[in-house]
C-alpha positions as a Python dict, from the first residue, in 0.01 Angstrom:
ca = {
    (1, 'X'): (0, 0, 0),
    (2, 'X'): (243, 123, -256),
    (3, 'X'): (472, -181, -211),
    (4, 'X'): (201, -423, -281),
    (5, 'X'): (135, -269, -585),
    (6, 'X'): (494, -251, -675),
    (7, 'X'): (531, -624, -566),
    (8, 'X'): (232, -703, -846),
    (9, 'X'): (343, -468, -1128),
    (10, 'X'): (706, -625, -1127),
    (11, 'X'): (572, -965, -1115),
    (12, 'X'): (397, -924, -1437),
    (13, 'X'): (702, -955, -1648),
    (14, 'X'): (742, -1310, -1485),
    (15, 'X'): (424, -1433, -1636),
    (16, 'X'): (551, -1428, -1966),
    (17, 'X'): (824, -1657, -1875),
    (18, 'X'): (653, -2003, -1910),
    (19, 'X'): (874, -2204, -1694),
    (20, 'X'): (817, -1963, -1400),
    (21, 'X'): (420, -2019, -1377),
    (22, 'X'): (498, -2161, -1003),
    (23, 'X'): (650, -1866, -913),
    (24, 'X'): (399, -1625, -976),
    (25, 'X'): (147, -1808, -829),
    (26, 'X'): (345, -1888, -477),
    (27, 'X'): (441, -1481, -499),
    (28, 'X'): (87, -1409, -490),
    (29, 'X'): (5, -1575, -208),
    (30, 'X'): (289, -1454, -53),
    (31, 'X'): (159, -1068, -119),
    (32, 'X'): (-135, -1205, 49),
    (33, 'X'): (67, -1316, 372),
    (34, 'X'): (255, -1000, 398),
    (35, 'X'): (-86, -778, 426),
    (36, 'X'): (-173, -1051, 697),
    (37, 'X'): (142, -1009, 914),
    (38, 'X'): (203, -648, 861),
    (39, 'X'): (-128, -461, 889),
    (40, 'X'): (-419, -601, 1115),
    (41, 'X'): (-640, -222, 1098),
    (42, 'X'): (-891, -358, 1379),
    (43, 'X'): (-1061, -25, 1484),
    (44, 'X'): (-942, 248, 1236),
    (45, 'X'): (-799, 304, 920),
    (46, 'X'): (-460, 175, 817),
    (47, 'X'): (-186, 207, 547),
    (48, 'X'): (-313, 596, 460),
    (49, 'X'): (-155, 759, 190),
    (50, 'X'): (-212, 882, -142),
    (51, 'X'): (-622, 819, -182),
    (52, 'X'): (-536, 482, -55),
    (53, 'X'): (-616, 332, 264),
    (54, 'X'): (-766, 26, 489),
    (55, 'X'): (-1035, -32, 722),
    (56, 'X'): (-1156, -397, 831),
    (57, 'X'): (-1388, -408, 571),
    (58, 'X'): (-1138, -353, 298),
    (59, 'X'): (-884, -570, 466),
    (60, 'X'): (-1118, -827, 451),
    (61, 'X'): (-1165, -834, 83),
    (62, 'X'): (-844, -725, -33),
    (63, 'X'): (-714, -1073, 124),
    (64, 'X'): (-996, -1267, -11),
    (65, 'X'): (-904, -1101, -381),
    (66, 'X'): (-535, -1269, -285),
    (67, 'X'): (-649, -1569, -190),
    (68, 'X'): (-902, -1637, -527),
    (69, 'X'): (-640, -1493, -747),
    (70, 'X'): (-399, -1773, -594),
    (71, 'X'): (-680, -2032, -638),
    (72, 'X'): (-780, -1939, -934),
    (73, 'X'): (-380, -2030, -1102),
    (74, 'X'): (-400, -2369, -901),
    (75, 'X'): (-728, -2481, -1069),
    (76, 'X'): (-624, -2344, -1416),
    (77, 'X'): (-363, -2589, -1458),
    (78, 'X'): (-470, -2703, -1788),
    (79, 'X'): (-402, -2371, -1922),
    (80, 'X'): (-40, -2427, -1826),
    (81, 'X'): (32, -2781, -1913),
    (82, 'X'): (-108, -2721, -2282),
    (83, 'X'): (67, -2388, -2337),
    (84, 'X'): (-258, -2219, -2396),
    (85, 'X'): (-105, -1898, -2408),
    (86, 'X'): (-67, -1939, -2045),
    (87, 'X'): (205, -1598, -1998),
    (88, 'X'): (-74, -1422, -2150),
    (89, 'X'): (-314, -1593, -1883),
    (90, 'X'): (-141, -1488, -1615),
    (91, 'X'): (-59, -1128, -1703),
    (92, 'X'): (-446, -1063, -1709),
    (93, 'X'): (-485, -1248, -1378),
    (94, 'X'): (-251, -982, -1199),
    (95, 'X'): (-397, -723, -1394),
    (96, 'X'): (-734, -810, -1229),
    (97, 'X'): (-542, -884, -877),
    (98, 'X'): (-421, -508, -906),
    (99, 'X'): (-724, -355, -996),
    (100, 'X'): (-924, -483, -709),
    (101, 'X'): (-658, -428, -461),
    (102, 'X'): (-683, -57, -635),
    (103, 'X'): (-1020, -43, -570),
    (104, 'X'): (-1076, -209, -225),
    (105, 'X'): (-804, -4, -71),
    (106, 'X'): (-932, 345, -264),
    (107, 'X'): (-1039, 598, 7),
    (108, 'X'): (-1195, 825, -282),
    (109, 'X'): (-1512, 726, -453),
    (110, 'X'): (-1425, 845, -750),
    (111, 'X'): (-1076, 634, -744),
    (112, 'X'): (-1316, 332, -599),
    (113, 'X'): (-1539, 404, -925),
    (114, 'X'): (-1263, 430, -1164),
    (115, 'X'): (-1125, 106, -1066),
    (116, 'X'): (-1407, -78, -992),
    (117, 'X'): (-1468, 4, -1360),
    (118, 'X'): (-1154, -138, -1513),
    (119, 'X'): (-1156, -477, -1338),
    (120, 'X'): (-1415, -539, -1595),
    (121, 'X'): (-1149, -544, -1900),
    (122, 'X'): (-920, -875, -1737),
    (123, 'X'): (-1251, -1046, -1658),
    (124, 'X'): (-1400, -941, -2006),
    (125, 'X'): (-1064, -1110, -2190),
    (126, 'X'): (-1063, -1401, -1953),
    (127, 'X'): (-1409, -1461, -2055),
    (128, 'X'): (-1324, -1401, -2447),
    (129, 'X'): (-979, -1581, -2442),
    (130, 'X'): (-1043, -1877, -2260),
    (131, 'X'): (-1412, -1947, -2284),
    (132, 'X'): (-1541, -2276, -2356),
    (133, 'X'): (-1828, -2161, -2672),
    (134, 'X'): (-1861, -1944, -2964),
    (135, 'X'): (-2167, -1797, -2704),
    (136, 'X'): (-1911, -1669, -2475),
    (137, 'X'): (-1890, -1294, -2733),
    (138, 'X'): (-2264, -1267, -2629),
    (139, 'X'): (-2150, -1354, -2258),
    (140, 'X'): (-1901, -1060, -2280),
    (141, 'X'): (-2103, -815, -2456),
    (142, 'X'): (-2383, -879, -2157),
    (143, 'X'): (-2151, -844, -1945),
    (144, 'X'): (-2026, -469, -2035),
    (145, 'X'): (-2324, -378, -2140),
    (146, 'X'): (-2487, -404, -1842),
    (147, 'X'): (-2245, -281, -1593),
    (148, 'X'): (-2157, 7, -1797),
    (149, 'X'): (-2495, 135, -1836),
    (150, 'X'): (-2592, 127, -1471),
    (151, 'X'): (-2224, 275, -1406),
    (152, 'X'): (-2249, 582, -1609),
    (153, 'X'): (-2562, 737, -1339),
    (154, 'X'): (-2301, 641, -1062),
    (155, 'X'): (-2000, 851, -1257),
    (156, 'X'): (-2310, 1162, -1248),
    (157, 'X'): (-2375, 1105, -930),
    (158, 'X'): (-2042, 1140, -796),
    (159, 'X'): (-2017, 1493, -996),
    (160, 'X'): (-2243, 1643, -845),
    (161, 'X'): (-2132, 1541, -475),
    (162, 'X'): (-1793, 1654, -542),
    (163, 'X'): (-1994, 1970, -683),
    (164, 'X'): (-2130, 2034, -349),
    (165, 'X'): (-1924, 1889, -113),
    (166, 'X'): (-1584, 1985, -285),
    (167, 'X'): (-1404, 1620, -188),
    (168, 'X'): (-1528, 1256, -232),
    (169, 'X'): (-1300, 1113, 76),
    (170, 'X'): (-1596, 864, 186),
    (171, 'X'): (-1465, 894, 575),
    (172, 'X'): (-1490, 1275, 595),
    (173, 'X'): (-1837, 1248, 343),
    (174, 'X'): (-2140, 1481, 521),
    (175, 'X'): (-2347, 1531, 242),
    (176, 'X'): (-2677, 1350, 297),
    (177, 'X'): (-2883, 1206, -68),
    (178, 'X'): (-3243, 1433, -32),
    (179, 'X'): (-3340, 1364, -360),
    (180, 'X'): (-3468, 1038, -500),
    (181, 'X'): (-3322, 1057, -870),
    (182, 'X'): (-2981, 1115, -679),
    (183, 'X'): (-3041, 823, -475),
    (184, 'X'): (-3112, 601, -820),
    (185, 'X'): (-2783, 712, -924),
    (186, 'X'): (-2561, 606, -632),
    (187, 'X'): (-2773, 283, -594),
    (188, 'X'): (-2835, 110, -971),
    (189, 'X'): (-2460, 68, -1052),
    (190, 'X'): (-2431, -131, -752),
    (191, 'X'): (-2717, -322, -797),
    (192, 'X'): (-2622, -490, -1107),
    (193, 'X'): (-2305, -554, -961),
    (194, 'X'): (-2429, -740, -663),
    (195, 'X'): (-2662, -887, -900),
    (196, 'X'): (-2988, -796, -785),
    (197, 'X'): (-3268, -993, -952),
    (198, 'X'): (-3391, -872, -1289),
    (199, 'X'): (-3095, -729, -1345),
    (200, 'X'): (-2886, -1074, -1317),
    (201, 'X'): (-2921, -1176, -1653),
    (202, 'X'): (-2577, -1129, -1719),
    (203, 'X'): (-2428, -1313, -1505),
    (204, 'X'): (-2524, -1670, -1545),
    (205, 'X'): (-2441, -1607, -1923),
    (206, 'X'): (-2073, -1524, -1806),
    (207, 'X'): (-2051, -1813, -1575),
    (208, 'X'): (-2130, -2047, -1800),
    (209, 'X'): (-1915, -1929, -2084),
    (210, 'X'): (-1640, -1782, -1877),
    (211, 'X'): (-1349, -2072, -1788),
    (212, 'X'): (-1321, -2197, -1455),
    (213, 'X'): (-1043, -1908, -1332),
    (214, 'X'): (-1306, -1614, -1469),
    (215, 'X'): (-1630, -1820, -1278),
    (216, 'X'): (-1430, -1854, -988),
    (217, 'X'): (-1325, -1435, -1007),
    (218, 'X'): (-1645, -1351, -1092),
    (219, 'X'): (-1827, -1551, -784),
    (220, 'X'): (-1540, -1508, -558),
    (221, 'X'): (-1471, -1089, -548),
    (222, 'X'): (-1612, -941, -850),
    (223, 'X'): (-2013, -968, -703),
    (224, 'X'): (-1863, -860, -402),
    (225, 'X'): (-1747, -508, -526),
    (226, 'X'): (-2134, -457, -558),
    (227, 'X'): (-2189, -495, -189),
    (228, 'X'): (-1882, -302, -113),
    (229, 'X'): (-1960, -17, -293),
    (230, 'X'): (-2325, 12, -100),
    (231, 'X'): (-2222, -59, 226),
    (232, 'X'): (-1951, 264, 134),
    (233, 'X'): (-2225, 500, 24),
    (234, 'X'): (-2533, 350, 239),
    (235, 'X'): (-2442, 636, 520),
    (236, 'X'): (-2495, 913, 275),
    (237, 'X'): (-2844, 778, 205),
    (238, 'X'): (-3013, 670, 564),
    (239, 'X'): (-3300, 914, 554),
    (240, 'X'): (-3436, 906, 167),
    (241, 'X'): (-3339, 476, 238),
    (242, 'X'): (-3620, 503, 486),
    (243, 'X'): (-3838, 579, 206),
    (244, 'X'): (-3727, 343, -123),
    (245, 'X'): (-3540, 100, 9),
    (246, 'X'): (-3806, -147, 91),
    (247, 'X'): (-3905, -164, -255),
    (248, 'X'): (-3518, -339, -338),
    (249, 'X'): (-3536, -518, -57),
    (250, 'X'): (-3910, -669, -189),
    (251, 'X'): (-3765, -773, -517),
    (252, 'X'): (-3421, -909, -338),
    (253, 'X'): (-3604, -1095, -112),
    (254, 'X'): (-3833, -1239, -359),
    (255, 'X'): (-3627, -1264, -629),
    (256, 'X'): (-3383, -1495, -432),
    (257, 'X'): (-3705, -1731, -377),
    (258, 'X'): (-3764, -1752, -771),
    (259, 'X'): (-3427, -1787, -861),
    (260, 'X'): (-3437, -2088, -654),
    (261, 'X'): (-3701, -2232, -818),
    (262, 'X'): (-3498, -2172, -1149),
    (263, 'X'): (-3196, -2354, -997),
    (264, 'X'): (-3420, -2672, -941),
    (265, 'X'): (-3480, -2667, -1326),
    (266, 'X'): (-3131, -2631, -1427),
    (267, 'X'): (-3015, -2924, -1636),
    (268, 'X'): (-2625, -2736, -1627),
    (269, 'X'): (-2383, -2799, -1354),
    (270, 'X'): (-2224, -2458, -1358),
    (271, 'X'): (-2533, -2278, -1455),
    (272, 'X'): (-2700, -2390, -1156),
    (273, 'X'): (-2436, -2290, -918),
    (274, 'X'): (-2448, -1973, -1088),
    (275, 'X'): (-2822, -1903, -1021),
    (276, 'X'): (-2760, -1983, -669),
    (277, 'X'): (-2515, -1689, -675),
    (278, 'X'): (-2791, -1451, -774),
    (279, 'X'): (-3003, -1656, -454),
    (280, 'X'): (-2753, -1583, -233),
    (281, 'X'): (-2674, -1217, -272),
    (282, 'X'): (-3054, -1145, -260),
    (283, 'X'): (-3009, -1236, 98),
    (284, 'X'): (-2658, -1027, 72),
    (285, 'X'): (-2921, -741, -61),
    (286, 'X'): (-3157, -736, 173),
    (287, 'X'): (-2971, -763, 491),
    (288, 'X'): (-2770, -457, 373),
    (289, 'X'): (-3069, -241, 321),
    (290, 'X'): (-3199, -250, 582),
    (291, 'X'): (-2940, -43, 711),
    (292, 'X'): (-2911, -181, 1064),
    (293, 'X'): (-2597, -320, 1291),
    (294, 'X'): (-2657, -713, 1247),
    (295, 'X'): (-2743, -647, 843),
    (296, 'X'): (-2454, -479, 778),
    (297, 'X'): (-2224, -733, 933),
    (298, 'X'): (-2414, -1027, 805),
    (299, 'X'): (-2403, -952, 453),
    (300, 'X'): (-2001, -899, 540),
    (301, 'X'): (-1955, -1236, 655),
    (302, 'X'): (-2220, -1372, 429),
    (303, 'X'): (-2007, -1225, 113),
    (304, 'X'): (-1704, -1387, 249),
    (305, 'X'): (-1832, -1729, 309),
    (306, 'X'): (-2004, -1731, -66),
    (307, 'X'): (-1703, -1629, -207),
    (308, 'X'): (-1526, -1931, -63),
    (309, 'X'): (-1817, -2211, -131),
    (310, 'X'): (-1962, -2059, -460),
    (311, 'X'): (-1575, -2056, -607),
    (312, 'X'): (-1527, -2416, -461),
    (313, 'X'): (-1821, -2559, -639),
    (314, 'X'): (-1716, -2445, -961),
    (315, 'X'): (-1357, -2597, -915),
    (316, 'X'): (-1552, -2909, -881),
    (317, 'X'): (-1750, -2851, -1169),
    (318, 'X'): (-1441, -2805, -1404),
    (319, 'X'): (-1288, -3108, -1260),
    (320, 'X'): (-1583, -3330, -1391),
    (321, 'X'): (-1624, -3079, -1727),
    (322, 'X'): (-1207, -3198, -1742),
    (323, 'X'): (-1295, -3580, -1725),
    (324, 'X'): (-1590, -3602, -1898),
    (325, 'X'): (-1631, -3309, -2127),
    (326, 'X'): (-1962, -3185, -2036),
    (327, 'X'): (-2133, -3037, -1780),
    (328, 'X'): (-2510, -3163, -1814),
    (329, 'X'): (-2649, -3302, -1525),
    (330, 'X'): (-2810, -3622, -1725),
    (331, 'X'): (-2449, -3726, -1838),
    (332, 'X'): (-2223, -3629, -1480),
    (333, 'X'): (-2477, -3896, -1296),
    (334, 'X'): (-2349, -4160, -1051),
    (335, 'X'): (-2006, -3946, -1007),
    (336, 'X'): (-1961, -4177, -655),
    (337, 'X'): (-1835, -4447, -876),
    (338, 'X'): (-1633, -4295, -1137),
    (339, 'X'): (-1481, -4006, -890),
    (340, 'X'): (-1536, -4183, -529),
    (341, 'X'): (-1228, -3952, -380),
    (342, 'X'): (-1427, -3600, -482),
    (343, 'X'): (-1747, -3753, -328),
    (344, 'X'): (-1693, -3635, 28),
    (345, 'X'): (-1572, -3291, -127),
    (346, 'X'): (-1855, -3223, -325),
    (347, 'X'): (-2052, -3307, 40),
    (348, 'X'): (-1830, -3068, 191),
    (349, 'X'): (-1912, -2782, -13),
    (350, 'X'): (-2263, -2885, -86),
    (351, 'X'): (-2304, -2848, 329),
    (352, 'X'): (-2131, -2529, 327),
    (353, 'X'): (-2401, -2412, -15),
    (354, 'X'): (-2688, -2448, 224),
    (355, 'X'): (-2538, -2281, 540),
    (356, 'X'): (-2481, -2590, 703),
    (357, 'X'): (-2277, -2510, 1076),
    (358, 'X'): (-1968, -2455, 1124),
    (359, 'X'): (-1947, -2273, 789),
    (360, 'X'): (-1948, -1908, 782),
    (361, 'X'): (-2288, -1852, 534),
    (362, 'X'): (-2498, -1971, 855),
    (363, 'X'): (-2318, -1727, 1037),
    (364, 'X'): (-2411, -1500, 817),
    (365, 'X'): (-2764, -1620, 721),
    (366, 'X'): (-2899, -1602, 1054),
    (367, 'X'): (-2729, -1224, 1113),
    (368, 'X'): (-2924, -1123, 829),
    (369, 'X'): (-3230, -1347, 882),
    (370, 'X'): (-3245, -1161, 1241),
    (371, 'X'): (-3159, -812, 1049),
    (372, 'X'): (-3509, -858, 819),
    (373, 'X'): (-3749, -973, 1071),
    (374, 'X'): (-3641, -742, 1263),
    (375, 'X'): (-3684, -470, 1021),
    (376, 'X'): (-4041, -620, 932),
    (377, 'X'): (-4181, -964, 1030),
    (378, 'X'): (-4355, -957, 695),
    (379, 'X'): (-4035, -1041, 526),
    (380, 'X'): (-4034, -1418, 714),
    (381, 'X'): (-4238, -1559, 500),
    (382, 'X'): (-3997, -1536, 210),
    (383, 'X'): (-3702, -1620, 363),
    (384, 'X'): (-3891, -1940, 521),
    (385, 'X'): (-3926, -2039, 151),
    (386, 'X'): (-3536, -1893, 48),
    (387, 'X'): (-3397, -2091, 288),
    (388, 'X'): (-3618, -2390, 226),
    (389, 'X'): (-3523, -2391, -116),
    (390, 'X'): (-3149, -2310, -59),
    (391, 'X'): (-3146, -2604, 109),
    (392, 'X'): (-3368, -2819, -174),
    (393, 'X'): (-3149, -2687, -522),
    (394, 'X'): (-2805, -2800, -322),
    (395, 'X'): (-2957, -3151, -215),
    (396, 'X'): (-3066, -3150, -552),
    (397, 'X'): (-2743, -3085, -740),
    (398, 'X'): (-2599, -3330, -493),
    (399, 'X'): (-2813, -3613, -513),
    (400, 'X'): (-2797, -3606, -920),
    (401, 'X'): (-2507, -3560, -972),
    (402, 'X'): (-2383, -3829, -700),
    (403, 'X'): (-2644, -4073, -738),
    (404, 'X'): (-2818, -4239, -1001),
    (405, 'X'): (-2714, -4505, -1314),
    (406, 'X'): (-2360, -4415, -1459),
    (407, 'X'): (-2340, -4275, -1840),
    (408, 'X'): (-2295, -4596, -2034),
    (409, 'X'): (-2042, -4425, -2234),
    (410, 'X'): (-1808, -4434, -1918),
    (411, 'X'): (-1599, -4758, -1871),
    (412, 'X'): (-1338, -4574, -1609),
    (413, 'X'): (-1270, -4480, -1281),
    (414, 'X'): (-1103, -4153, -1248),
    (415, 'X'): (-894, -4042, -936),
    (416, 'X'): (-817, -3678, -826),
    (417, 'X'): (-498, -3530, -838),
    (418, 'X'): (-284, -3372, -529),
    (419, 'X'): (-329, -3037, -672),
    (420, 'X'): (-735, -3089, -699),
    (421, 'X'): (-780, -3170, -345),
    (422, 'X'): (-559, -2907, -194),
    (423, 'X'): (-745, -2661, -373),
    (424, 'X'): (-1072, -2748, -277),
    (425, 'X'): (-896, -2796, 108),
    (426, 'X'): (-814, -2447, 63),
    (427, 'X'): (-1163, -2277, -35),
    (428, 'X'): (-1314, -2562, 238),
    (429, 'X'): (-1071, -2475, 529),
    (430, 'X'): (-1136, -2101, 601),
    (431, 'X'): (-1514, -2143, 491),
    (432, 'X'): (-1522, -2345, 811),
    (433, 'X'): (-1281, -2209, 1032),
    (434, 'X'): (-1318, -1783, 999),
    (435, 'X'): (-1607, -1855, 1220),
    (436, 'X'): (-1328, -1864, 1488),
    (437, 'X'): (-1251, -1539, 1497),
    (438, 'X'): (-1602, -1393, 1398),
    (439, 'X'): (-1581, -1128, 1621),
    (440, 'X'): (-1335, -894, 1403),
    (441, 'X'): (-1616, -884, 1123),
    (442, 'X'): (-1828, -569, 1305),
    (443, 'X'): (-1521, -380, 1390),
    (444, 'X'): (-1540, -190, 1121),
    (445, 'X'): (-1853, -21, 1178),
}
């Protein structure tokens, strides 16, 4: 683990260089490849030593982290060819890369806490530095605001375990949550994170101001730290979850459904992929809670597969904000004509938005479609209309922005370069093809 680390923190020099942008970004794929050939931790933990370690679940998302951070340099081009301060770009890109390799690979809660906290100060200057609107201070201050808040219970929380338990090693934890203010504690940070609804407000407001590198961060790994971080303390709360979680799970569950409805309203490209974020990890939400074999491991693979297609979609959404300087859905109309080579992607990852097969979010919707009804039929009646609806915003944000009478102030056609389409091939191919090897994803349970 230490060598990775090493590998990162002596790269960062490098991204001050300006001519060596390439380099960076092939040697962080490359860290990436060396955690794939050298550790494969199937059925136990791997790589232990100090407070650091891998399981399959952390292996998992310490490669996905690699692979966004690499796609995230690719689609931020712009930032490079104009000199936008593009060291400085970089630098904060492997400080977030470090961070959530920190925190995936932490075998202490309190180290998982600690770092889990900091990856918020790369995204927040991300978000500040190379935001599109004056709005994007707001953005930022939402943004703290309301993951610091909810963290601070979490940071109490973890006291008083340590208090009575005298270590915070989550794979040697016994201590069992009996009280419910305890169980508010470990549970609202995490919430926020994921974002459950009512507590999502900030995170459409940082999509939409954040550039295309923090939307695709903040989609691709950063939500998933919230899902993470219950599925590592859900054991120490099984009994008093018996009694509260179905009250989450109600507003998850429901939530998702209304948030859908919002999506159909949106009139912003990125804002609407955004919301159906928030849709999706309801579904992430409620799977999880209810605490069973098939939820656990859907909301794994389902976490996965939106990281993939949610980051996608907003690649394509900065290609047309690129072209045409806007984002509103009433001027990016008829984009078949003036982009006919990014029509069949925007299919692509439109298909893999609604959990079409062989993408890995129907993998993972029906695991935690089966994991609900199982835990109550009651619950089918809202995912009838979350999947419904799912299905209706994507075909939605499809169809307009496809289809329709061209903006008369466009007299072009506009092409795609080499670089576009092999980063949109790269969030497309393992979005379709992890489903191979789908059996790994419950090993770690």
């Amino acid at each position: 683990m230490l060598k990775f680390m090493l590998f990162i923190l002596f790269l960062m020099p490098f991204s001050f260089l300006g001519s060596l942008w390439w380099v960076v970004q092939s040697s962080v794929i490359l860290v990436g490849m060396f955690i794939v050939f050298f550790y494969i931790p199937i059925h136990d933990a791997s790589c232990l030593g100090y407070s650091m370690g891998w399981d399959l679940l952390s292996y998992v998302l310490v490669l996905l982290s690699c692979w966004i951070c690499f796609l995230m340099m690719t689609a931020s081009f712009s930032v490079y060819s104009d000199d936008f301060f593009s060291g400085l770009f970089v630098f904060f890109i492997l400080m977030l890369l470090s961070f959530l390799l920190l925190s995936f690979s932490s075998v202490s809660l309190f180290g998982f806490y600690l770092f889990f906290e900091s990856s918020l100060i790369p995204t927040l200057f991300l978000i500040l530095g190379w935001g599109y609107q004056p709005e994007r201070l707001q953005a930022g201050v939402y943004l703290m605001f309301y993951t610091l808040f909810a963290s601070l219970p979490l940071l109490v929380g973890l006291f008083y375990i340590y208090e009575v338990e005298g270590g915070l090693m989550y794979m040697v934890l016994s201590y069992e949550v009996n009280k419910s203010v305890m169980y508010l504690c470990l549970m609202v940070a995490f919430l926020v994170k994921m974002p459950m609804f009512m507590v999502h407000l900030w995170l459409p407001k940082a999509h939409v101001e954040a550039p295309v590198s923090g939307s695709m961060i903040l989609a691709g790994v950063l939500l998933k730290l919230g899902g993470y971080g219950l599925l590592r303390v859900s054991k120490m709360m099984s009994l008093v979850g018996l009694k509260f979680n179905y009250m989450f799970m109600s507003v998850s569950v429901f939530g998702g459904f209304l948030v859908s409805l919002i999506c159909l309203r949106q009139s912003d490209l990125k804002s609407l992929i955004a919301y159906s974020s928030v849709a999706h990890m309801g579904l992430v939400l409620g799977g999880l809670l209810t605490l069973n074999f098939w939820g656990c491991i859907g909301s794994v693979i389902l976490m996965v597969g939106h990281g993939l297609c949610s980051s996608g979609l907003f690649c394509l959404s900065n290609m047309v904000y690129e072209r045409l300087g806007s984002r509103s859905l009433f001027i990016n109309k008829g984009l078949l004509v003036f982009m006919p080579s990014m029509g069949l992607w925007w299919f692509l990852l439109s298909a893999g938005n609604m959990a079409a097969p062989p993408s890995l979010n129907l993998m993972g919707e029906i695991m935690l479609i089966n994991s609900m009804v199982s835990w109550s039929w009651l619950t089918m009646m809202m995912l009838m209309l979350l999947s419904f609806f799912s299905a209706a915003y994507t075909l939605y944000m499809y169809s307009v922005s496809q289809h329709g009478k061209v903006y008369s102030g466009l007299y072009a056609c506009s092409g795609g370069y080499f670089r576009e389409y092999m980063l949109l091939l790269y969030h497309w191919f393992p979005l379709n093809f992890l489903i191979i090897k789908s059996d790994l994803y419950g090993m770690w349970l």
